[in-house]
mmCIF file with all atom_site columns, C-alpha atoms in Angstrom:
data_model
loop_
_atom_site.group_PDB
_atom_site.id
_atom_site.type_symbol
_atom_site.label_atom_id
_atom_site.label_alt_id
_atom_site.label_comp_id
_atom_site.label_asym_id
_atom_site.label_entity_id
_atom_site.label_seq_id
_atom_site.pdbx_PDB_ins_code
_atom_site.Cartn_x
_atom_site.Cartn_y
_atom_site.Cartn_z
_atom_site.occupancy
_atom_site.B_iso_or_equiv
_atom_site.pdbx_formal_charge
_atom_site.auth_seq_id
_atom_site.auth_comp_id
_atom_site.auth_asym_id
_atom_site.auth_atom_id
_atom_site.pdbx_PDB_model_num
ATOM 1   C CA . UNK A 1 1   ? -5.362  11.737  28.602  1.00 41.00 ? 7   UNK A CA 1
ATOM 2   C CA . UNK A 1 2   ? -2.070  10.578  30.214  1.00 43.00 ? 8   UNK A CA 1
ATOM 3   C CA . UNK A 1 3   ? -0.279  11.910  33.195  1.00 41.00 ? 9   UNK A CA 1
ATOM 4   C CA . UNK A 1 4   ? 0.720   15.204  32.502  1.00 44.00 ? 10  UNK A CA 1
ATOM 5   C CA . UNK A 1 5   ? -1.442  16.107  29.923  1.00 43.00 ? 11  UNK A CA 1
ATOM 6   C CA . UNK A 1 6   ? 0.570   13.455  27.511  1.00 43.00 ? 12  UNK A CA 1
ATOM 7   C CA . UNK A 1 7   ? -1.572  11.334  25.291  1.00 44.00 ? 13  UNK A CA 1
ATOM 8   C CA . UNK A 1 8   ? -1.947  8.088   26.649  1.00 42.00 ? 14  UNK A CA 1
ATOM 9   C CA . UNK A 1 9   ? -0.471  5.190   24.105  1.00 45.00 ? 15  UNK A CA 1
ATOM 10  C CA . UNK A 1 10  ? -3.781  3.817   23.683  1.00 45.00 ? 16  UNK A CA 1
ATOM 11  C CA . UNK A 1 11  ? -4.470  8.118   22.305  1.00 42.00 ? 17  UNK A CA 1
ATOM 12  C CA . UNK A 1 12  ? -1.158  7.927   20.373  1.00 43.00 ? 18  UNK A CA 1
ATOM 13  C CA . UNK A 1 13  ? -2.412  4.680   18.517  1.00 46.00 ? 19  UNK A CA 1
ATOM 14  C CA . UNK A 1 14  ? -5.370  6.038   17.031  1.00 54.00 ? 20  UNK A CA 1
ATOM 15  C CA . UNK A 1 15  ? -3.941  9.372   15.820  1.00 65.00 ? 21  UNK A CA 1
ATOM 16  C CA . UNK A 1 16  ? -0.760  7.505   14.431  1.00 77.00 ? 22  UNK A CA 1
ATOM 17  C CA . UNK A 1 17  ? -1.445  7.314   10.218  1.00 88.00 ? 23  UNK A CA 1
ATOM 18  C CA . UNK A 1 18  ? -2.071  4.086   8.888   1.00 95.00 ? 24  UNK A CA 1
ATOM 19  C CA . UNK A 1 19  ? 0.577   1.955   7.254   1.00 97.00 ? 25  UNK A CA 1
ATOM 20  C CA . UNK A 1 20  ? -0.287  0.594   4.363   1.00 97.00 ? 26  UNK A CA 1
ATOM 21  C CA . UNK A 1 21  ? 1.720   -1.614  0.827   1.00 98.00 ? 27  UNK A CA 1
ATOM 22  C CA . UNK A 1 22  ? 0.001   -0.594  -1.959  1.00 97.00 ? 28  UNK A CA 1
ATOM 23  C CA . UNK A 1 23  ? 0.166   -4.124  -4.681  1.00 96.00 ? 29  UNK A CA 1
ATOM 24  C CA . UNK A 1 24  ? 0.950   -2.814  -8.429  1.00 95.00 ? 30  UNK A CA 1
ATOM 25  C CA . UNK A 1 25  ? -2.899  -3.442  -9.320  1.00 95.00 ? 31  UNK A CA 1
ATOM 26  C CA . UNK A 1 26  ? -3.609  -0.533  -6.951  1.00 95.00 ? 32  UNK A CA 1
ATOM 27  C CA . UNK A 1 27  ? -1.084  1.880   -8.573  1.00 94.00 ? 33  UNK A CA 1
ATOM 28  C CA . UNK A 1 28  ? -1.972  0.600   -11.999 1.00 93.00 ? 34  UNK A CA 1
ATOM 29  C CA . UNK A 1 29  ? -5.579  0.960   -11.274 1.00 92.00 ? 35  UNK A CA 1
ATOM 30  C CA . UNK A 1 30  ? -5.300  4.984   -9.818  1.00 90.00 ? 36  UNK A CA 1
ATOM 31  C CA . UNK A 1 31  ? -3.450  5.856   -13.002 1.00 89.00 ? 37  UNK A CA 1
ATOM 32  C CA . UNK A 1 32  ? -5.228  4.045   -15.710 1.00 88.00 ? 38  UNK A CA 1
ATOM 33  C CA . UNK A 1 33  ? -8.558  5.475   -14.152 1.00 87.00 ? 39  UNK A CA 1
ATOM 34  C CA . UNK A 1 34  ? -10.549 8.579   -15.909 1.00 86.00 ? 40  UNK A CA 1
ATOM 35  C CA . UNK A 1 35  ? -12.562 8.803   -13.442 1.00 88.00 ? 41  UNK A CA 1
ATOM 36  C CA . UNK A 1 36  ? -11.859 11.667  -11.123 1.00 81.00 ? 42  UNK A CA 1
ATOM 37  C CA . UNK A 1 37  ? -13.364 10.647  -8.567  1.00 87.00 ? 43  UNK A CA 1
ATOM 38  C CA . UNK A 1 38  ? -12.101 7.029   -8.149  1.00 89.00 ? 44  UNK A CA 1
ATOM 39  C CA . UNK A 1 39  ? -11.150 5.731   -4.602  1.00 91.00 ? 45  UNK A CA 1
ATOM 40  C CA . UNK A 1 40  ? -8.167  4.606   -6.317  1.00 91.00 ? 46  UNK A CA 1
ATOM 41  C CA . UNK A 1 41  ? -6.794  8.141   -7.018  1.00 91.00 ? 47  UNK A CA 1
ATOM 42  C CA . UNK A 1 42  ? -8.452  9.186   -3.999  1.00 93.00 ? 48  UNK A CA 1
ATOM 43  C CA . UNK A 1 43  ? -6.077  7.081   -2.276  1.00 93.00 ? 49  UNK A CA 1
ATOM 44  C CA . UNK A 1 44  ? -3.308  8.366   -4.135  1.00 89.00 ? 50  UNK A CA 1
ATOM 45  C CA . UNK A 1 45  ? -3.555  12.254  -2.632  1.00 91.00 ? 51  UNK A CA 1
ATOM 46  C CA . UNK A 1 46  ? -4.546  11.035  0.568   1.00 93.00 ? 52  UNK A CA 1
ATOM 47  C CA . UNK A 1 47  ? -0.969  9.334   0.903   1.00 93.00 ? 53  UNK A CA 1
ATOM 48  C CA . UNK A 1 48  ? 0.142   13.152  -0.676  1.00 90.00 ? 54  UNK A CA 1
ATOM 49  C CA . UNK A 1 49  ? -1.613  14.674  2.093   1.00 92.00 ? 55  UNK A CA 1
ATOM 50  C CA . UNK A 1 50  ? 0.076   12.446  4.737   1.00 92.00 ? 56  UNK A CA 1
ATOM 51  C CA . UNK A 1 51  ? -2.954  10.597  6.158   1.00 94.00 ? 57  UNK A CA 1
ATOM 52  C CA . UNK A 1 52  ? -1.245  7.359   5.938   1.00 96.00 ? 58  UNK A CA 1
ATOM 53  C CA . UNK A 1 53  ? 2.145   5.962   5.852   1.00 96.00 ? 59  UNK A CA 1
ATOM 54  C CA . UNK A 1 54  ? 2.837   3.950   2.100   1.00 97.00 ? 60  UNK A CA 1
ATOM 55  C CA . UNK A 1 55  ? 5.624   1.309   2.480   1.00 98.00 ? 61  UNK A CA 1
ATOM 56  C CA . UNK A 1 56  ? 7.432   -0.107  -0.160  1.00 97.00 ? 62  UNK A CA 1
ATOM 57  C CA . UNK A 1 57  ? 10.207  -2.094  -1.126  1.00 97.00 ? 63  UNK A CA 1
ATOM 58  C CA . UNK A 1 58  ? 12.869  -2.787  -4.468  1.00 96.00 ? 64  UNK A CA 1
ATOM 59  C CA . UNK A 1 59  ? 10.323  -5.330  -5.325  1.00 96.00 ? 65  UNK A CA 1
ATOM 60  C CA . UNK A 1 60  ? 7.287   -4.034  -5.232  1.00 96.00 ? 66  UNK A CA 1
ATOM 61  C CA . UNK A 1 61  ? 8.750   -0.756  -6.767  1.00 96.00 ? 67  UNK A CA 1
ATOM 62  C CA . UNK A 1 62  ? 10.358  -2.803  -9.373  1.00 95.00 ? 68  UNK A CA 1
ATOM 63  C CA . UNK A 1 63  ? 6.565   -4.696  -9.922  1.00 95.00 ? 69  UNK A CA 1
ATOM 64  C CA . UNK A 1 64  ? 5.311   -1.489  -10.342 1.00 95.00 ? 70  UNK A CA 1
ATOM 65  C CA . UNK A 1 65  ? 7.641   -0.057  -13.345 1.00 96.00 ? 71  UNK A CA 1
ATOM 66  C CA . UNK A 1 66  ? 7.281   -3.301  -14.744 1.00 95.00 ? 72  UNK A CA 1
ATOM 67  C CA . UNK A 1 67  ? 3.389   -3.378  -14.804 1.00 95.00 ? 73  UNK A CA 1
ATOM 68  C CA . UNK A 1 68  ? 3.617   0.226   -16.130 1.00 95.00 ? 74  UNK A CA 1
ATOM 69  C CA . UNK A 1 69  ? 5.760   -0.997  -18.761 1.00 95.00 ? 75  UNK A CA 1
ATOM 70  C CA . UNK A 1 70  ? 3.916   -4.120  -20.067 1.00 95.00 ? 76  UNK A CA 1
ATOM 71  C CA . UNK A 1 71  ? 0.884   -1.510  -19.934 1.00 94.00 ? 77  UNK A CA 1
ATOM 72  C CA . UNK A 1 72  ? 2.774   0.899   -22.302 1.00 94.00 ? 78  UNK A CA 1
ATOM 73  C CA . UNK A 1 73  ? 1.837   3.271   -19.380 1.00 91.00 ? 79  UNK A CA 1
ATOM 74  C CA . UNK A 1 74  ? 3.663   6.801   -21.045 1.00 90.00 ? 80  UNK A CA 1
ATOM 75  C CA . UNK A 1 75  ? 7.270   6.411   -19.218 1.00 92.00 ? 81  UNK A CA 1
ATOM 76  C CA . UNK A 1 76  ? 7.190   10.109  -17.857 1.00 93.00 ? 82  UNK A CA 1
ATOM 77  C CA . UNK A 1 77  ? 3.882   8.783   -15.540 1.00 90.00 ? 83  UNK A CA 1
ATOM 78  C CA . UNK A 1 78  ? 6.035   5.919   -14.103 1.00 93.00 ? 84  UNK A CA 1
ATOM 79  C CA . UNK A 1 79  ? 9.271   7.972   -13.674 1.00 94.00 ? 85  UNK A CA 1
ATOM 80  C CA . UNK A 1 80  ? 6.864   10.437  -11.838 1.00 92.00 ? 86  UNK A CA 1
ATOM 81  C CA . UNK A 1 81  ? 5.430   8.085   -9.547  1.00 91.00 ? 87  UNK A CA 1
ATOM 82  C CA . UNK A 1 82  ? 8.619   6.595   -8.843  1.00 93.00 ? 88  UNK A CA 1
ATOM 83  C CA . UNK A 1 83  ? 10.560  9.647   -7.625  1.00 94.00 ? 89  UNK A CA 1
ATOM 84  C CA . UNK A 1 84  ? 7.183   10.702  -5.746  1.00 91.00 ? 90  UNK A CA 1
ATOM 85  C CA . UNK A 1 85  ? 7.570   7.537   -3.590  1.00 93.00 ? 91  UNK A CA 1
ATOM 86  C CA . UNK A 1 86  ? 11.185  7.561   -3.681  1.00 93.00 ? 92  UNK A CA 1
ATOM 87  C CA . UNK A 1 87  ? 10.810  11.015  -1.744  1.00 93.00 ? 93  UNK A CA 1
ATOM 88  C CA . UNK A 1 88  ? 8.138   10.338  0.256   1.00 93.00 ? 94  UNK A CA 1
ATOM 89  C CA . UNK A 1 89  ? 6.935   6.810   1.084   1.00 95.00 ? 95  UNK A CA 1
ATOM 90  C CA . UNK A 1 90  ? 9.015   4.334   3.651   1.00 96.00 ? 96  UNK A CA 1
ATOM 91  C CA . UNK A 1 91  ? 11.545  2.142   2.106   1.00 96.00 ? 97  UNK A CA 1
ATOM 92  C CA . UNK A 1 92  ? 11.364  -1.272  3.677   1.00 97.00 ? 98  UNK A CA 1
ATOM 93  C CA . UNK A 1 93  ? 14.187  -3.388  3.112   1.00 97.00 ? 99  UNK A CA 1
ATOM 94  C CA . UNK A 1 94  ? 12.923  -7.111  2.116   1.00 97.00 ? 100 UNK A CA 1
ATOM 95  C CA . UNK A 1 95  ? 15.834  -9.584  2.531   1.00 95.00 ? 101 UNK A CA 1
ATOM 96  C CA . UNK A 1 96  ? 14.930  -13.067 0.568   1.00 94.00 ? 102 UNK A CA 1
ATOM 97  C CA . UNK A 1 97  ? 14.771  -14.522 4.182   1.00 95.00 ? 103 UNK A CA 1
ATOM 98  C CA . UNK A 1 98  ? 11.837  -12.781 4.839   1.00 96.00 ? 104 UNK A CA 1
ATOM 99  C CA . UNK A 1 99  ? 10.047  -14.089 1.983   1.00 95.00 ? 105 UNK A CA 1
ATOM 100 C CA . UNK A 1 100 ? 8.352   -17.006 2.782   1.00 94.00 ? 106 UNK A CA 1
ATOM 101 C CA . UNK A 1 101 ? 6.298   -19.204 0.422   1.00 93.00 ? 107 UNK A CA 1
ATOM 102 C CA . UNK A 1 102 ? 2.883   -18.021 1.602   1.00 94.00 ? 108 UNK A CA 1
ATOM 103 C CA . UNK A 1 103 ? 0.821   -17.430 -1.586  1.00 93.00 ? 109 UNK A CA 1
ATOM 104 C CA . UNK A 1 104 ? 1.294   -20.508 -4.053  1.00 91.00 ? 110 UNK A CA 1
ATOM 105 C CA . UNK A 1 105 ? -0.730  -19.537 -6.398  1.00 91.00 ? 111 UNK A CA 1
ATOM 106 C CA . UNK A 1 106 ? 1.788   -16.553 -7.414  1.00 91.00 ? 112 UNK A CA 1
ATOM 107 C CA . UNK A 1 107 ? 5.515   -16.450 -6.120  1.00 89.00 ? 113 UNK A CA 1
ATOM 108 C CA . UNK A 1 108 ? 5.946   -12.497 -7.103  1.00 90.00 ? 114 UNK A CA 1
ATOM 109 C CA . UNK A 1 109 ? 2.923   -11.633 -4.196  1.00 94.00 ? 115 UNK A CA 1
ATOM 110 C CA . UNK A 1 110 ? 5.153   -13.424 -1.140  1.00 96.00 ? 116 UNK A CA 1
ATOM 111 C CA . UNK A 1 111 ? 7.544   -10.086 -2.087  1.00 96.00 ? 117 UNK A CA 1
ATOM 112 C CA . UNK A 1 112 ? 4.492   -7.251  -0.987  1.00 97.00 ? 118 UNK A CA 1
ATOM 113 C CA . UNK A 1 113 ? 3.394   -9.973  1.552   1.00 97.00 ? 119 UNK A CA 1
ATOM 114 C CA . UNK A 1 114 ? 7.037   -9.551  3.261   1.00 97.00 ? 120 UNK A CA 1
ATOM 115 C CA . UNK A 1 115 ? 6.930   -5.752  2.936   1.00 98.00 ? 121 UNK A CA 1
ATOM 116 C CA . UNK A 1 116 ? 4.095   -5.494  4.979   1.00 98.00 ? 122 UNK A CA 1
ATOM 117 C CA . UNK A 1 117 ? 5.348   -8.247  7.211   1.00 97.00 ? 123 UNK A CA 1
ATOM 118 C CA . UNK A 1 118 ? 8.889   -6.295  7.763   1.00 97.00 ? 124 UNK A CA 1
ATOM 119 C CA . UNK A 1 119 ? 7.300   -3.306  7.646   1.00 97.00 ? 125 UNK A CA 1
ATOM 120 C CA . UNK A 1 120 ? 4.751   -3.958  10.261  1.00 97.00 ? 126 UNK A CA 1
ATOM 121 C CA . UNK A 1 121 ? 1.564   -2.503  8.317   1.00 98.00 ? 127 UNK A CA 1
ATOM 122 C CA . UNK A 1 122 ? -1.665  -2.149  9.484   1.00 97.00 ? 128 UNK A CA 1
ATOM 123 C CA . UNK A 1 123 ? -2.972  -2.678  5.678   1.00 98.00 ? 129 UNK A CA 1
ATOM 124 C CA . UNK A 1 124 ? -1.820  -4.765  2.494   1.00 98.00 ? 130 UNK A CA 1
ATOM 125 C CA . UNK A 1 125 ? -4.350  -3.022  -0.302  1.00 97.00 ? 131 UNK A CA 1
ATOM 126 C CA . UNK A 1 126 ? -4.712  -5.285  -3.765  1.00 97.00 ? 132 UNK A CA 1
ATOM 127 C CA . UNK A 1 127 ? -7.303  -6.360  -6.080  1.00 96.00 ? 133 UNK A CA 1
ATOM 128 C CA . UNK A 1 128 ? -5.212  -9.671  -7.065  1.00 96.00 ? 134 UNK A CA 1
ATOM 129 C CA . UNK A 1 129 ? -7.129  -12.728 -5.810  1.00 96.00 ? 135 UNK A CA 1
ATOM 130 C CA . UNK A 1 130 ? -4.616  -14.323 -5.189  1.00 95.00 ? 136 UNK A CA 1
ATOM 131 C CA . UNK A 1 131 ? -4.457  -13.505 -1.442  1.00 96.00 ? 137 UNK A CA 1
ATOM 132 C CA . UNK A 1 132 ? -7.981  -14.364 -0.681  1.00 95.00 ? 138 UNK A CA 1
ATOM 133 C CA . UNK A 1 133 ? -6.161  -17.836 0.459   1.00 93.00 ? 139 UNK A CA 1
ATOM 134 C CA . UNK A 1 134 ? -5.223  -15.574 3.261   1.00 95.00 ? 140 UNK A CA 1
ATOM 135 C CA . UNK A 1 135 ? -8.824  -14.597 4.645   1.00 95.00 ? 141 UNK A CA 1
ATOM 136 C CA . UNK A 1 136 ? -8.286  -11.004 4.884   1.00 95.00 ? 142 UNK A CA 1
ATOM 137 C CA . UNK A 1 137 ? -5.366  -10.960 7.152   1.00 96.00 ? 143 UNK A CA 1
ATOM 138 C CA . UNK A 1 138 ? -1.636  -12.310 7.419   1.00 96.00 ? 144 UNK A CA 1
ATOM 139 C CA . UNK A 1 139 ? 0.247   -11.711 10.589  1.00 96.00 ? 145 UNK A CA 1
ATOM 140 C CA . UNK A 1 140 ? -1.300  -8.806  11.784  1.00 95.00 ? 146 UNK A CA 1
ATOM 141 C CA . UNK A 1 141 ? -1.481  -7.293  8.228   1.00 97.00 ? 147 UNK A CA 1
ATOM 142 C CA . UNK A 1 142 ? -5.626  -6.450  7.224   1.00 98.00 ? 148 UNK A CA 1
ATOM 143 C CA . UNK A 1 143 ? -5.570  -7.181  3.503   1.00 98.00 ? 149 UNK A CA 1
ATOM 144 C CA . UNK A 1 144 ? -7.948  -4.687  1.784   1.00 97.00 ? 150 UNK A CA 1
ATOM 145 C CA . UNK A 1 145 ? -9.389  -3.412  -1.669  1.00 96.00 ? 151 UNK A CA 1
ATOM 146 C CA . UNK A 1 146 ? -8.969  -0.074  -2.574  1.00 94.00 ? 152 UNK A CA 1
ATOM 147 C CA . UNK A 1 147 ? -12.064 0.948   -1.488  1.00 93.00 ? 153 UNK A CA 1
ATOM 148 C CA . UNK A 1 148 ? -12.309 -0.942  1.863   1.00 95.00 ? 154 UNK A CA 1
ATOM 149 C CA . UNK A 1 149 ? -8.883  0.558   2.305   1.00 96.00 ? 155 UNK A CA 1
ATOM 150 C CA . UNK A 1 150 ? -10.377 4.455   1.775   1.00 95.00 ? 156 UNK A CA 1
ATOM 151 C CA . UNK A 1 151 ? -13.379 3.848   3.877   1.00 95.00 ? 157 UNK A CA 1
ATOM 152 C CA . UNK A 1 152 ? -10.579 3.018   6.474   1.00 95.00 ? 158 UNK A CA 1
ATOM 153 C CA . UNK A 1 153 ? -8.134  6.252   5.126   1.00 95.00 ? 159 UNK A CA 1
ATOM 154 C CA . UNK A 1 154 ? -11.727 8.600   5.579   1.00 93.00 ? 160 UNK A CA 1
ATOM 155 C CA . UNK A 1 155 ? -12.254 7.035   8.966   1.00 90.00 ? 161 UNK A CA 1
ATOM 156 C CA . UNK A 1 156 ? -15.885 5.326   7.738   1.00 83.00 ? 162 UNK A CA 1
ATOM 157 C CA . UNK A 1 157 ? -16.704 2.071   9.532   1.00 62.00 ? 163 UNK A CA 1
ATOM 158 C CA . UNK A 1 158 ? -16.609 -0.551  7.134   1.00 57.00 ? 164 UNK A CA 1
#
């Protein structure tokens, strides 16, 4: 403990939730799951239940409705995920100066790249392997599967 019975910052740090970008794979993959139990939609009412902080930004909202779309995803799923993290995840604001050509492979992924950049996360979670090139971290930023991600979310050592 701290003076005065305060937390130390080093206390604070731990207990502080996790903030985490989701990619579109991630929210594609929790709703096109029937499997009850997958991490994916595990993930999904963890962030409901507040144990970590989702970030996201007009672009990776926007990839999101659009992968729902080309999915022919029922429109009343993606309007209720939208205004879900429209009331409760953290809007980062992106300007195109923050996005830097990092991942050449596929323009659209320098977008969540900068939201988790600008919105200094802990953890960028995606299945696209496109940001292998990275080695598992950019800037700070872990980069994570779903899976690795809820092992994280649970507190399990990975």
């Amino acid at each position: 403990m701290g003076t005065k019975g305060k937390p130390s910052s080093r206390e604070e740090e731990t207990k502080a939730p996790h903030r985490s970008v989701l990619d579109a794979n991630v929210y594609v993959a929790a709703y096109l799951s029937r499997n009850p139990r997958s991490p994916n939609k595990e993930l999904f009412q963890r962030w409901r239940d507040s144990q970590f902080v989702l970030l996201v930004s007009k672009a990776v909202l926007t990839e999101v409705v659009e992968k729902f779309s080309e999915l022919g995803i029922d429109q009343r799923l993606t309007l209720e995920l939208v205004s879900h993290i429209l009331a409760d995840a953290e809007y980062v604001h992106v300007s195109e100066e923050d996005v830097q050509p990092i991942i050449l492979a596929d323009p659209d992924d320098d977008h969540v790249l900068a939201c988790a950049v600008v919105g200094r996360a802990d953890y960028l979670v995606t299945y696209d392997p496109h940001f292998d090139c990275l080695g598992g971290e950019y800037r700070g930023v872990k980069i994570l599967d779903g899976l690795h991600f809820l092992y994280v979310v649970r507190g399990n050592s990975l």
